[in-house]
Coordinates of C-alpha atoms in Angstrom, one line a residue:
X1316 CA 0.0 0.0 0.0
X1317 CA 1.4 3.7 -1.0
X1318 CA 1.1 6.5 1.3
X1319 CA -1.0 9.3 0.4
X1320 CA 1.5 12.8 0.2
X1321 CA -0.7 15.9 0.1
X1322 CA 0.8 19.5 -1.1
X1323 CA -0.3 22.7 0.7
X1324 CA 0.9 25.1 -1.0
X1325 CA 1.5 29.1 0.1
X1326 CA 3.3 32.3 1.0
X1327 CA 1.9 32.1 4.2
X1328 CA 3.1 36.0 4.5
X1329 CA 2.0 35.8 7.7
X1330 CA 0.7 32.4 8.5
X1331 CA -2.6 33.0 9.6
X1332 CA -5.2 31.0 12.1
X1333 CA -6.8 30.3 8.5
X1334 CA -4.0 28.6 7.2
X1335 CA -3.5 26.7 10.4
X1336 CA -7.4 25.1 10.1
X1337 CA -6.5 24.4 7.0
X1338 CA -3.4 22.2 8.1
X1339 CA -4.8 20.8 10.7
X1340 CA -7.8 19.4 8.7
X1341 CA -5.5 18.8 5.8
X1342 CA -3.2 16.1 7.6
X1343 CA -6.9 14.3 8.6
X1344 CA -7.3 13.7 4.7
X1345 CA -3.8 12.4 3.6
X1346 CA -0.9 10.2 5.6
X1347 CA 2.1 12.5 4.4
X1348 CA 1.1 16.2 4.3
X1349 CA 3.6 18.6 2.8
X1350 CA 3.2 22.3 3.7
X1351 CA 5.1 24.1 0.9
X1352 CA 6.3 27.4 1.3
X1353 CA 6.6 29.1 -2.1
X1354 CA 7.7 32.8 -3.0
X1355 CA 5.0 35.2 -5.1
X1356 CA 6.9 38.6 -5.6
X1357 CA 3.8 40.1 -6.9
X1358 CA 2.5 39.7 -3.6
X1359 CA 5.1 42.1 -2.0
X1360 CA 5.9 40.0 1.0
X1361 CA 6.6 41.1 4.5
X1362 CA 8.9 38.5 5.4
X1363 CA 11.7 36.4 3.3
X1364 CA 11.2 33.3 2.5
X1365 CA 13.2 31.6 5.1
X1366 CA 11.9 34.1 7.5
X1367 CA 7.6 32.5 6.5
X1368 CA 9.4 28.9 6.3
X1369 CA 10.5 28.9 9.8
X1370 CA 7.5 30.9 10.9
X1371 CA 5.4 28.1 9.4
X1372 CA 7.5 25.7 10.8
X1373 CA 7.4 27.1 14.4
X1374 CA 3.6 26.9 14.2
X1375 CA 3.5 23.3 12.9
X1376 CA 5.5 22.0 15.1
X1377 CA 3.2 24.0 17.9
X1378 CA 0.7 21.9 16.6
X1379 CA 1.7 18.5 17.4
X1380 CA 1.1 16.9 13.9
X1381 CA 3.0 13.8 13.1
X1382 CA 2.1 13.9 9.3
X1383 CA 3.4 17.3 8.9
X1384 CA 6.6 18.6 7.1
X1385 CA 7.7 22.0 6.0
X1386 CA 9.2 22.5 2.6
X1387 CA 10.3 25.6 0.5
X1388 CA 9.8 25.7 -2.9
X1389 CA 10.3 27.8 -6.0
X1390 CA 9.2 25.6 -8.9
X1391 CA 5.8 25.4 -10.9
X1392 CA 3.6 23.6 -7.9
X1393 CA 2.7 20.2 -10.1
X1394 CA 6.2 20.3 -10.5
X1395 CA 6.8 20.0 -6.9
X1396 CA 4.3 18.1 -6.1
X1397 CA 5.4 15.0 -8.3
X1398 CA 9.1 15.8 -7.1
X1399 CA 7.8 15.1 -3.2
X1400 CA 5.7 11.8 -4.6
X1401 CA 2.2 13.6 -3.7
X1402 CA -1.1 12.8 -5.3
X1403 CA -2.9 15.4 -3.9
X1404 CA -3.0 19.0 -3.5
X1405 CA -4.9 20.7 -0.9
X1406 CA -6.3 24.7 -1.3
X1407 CA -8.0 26.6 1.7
X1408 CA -10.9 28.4 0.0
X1409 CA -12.9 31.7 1.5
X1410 CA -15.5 33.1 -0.4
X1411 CA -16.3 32.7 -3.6
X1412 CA -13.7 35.2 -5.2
X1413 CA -11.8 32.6 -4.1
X1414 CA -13.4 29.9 -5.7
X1415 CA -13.1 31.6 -9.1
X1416 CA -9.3 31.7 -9.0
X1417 CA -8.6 28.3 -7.4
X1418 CA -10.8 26.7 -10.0
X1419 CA -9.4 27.6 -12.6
X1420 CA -6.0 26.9 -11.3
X1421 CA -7.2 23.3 -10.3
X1422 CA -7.8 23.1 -14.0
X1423 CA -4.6 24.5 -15.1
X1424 CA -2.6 21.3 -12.4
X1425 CA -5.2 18.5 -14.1
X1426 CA -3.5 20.0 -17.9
X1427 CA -0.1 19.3 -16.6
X1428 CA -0.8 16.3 -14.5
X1429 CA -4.1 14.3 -14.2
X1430 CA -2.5 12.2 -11.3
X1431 CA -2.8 15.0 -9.1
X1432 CA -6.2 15.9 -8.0
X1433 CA -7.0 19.3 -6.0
X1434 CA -9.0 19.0 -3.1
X1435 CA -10.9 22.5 -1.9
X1436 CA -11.4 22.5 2.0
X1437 CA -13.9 25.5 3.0
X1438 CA -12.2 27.7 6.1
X1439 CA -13.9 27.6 9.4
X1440 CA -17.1 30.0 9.1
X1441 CA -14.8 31.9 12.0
X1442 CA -11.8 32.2 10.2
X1443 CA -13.3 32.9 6.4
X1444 CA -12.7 36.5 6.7
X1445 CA -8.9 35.8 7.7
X1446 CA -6.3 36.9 4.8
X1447 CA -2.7 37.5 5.0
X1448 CA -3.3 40.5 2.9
X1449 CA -5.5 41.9 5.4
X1450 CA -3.6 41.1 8.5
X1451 CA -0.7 43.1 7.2
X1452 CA -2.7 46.4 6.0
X1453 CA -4.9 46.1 9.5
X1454 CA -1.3 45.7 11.5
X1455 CA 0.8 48.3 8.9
X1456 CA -1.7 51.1 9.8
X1457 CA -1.8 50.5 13.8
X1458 CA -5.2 47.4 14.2
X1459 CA -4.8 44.8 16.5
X1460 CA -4.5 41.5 14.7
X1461 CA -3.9 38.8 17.9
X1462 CA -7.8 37.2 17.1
X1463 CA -5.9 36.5 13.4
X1464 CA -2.8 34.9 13.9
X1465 CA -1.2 33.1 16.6
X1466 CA 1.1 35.2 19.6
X1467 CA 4.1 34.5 18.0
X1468 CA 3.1 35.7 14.5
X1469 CA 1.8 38.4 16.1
X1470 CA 4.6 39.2 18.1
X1471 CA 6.4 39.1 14.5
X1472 CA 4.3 41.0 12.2
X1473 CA 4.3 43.7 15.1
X1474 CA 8.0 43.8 15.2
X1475 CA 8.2 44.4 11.7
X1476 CA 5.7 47.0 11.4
X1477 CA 8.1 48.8 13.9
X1478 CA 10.8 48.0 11.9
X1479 CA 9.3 49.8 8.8
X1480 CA 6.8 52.4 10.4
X1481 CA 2.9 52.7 10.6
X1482 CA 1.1 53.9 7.5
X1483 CA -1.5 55.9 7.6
X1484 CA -2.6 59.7 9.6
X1485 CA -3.3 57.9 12.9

């Protein structure tokens, strides 16, 4: 019998309480689950890519999971995914502007490789409205973001705000 490796793919720019449903619920469905930490310049990240990778690792391991592994990546994701062996590749979905995108990028994976099949997992209704986009405007121009992310993230983000100054006339 093979072992089923899943994919979670991200930025996780910060990791959010959203991403961590989503990896907790994730490692339920497969018996190897691979959270990979990927770079998207376009996205205008806060942190460096080793700084989200051990971020991400820090709050996996905080979770206990025994099917969990960390992985950085910079390769085309069904690229990745058959280099780590995995069948399955898990997306955290929103709303329905999600939906829209993801769909179409599930369709996009199933060109390249129809061995690797995308599964959608719907955020806690609580943690829906959670983005990482979000978290870093709310924290850049002075909100509280502790009910998004965990206390070390938060302790993080916060530090870097600092580091580069609040935004906005406050």
């Amino acid at each position: 019998m093979t072992r089923r490796v899943g994919i979670y793919p991200g930025t996780f720019d910060p990791i959010t309480l959203g991403h961590a449903d989503i990896i907790r619920r994730g490692s339920k469905l497969v018996d190897w689950l691979i959270i990979g930490v990927t770079t998207n310049p376009s996205k205008n990240p806060m942190f460096s890519t080793e700084e989200r990778f051990r971020m991400v690792e820090r709050e996996v391991a905080n979770m206990g999971l025994g099917n969990v592994e960390v992985v950085g990546f910079n390769a085309l994701l069904v690229k990745f995914a058959q280099k780590q062996g995995a069948s399955v590749i898990i997306r955290g979905l929103r709303a329905v502007a999600d939906f829209e995108y993801e769909y179409q990028m599930a369709g996009m994976n199933q060109q390249l490789d129809d061995d690797i099949e995308t599964v959608f997992l719907m955020a806690d209704v609580s943690l829906q409205p959670i983005a990482s986009k979000l978290v870093k405007e709310i924290a850049q121009y002075g909100g509280d973001i502790a009910r998004f992310v965990s206390a070390p993230v938060c302790g993080e983000v916060e530090a870097r705000v600092r580091e580069q100054g609040l935004k906005g006339d406050y």
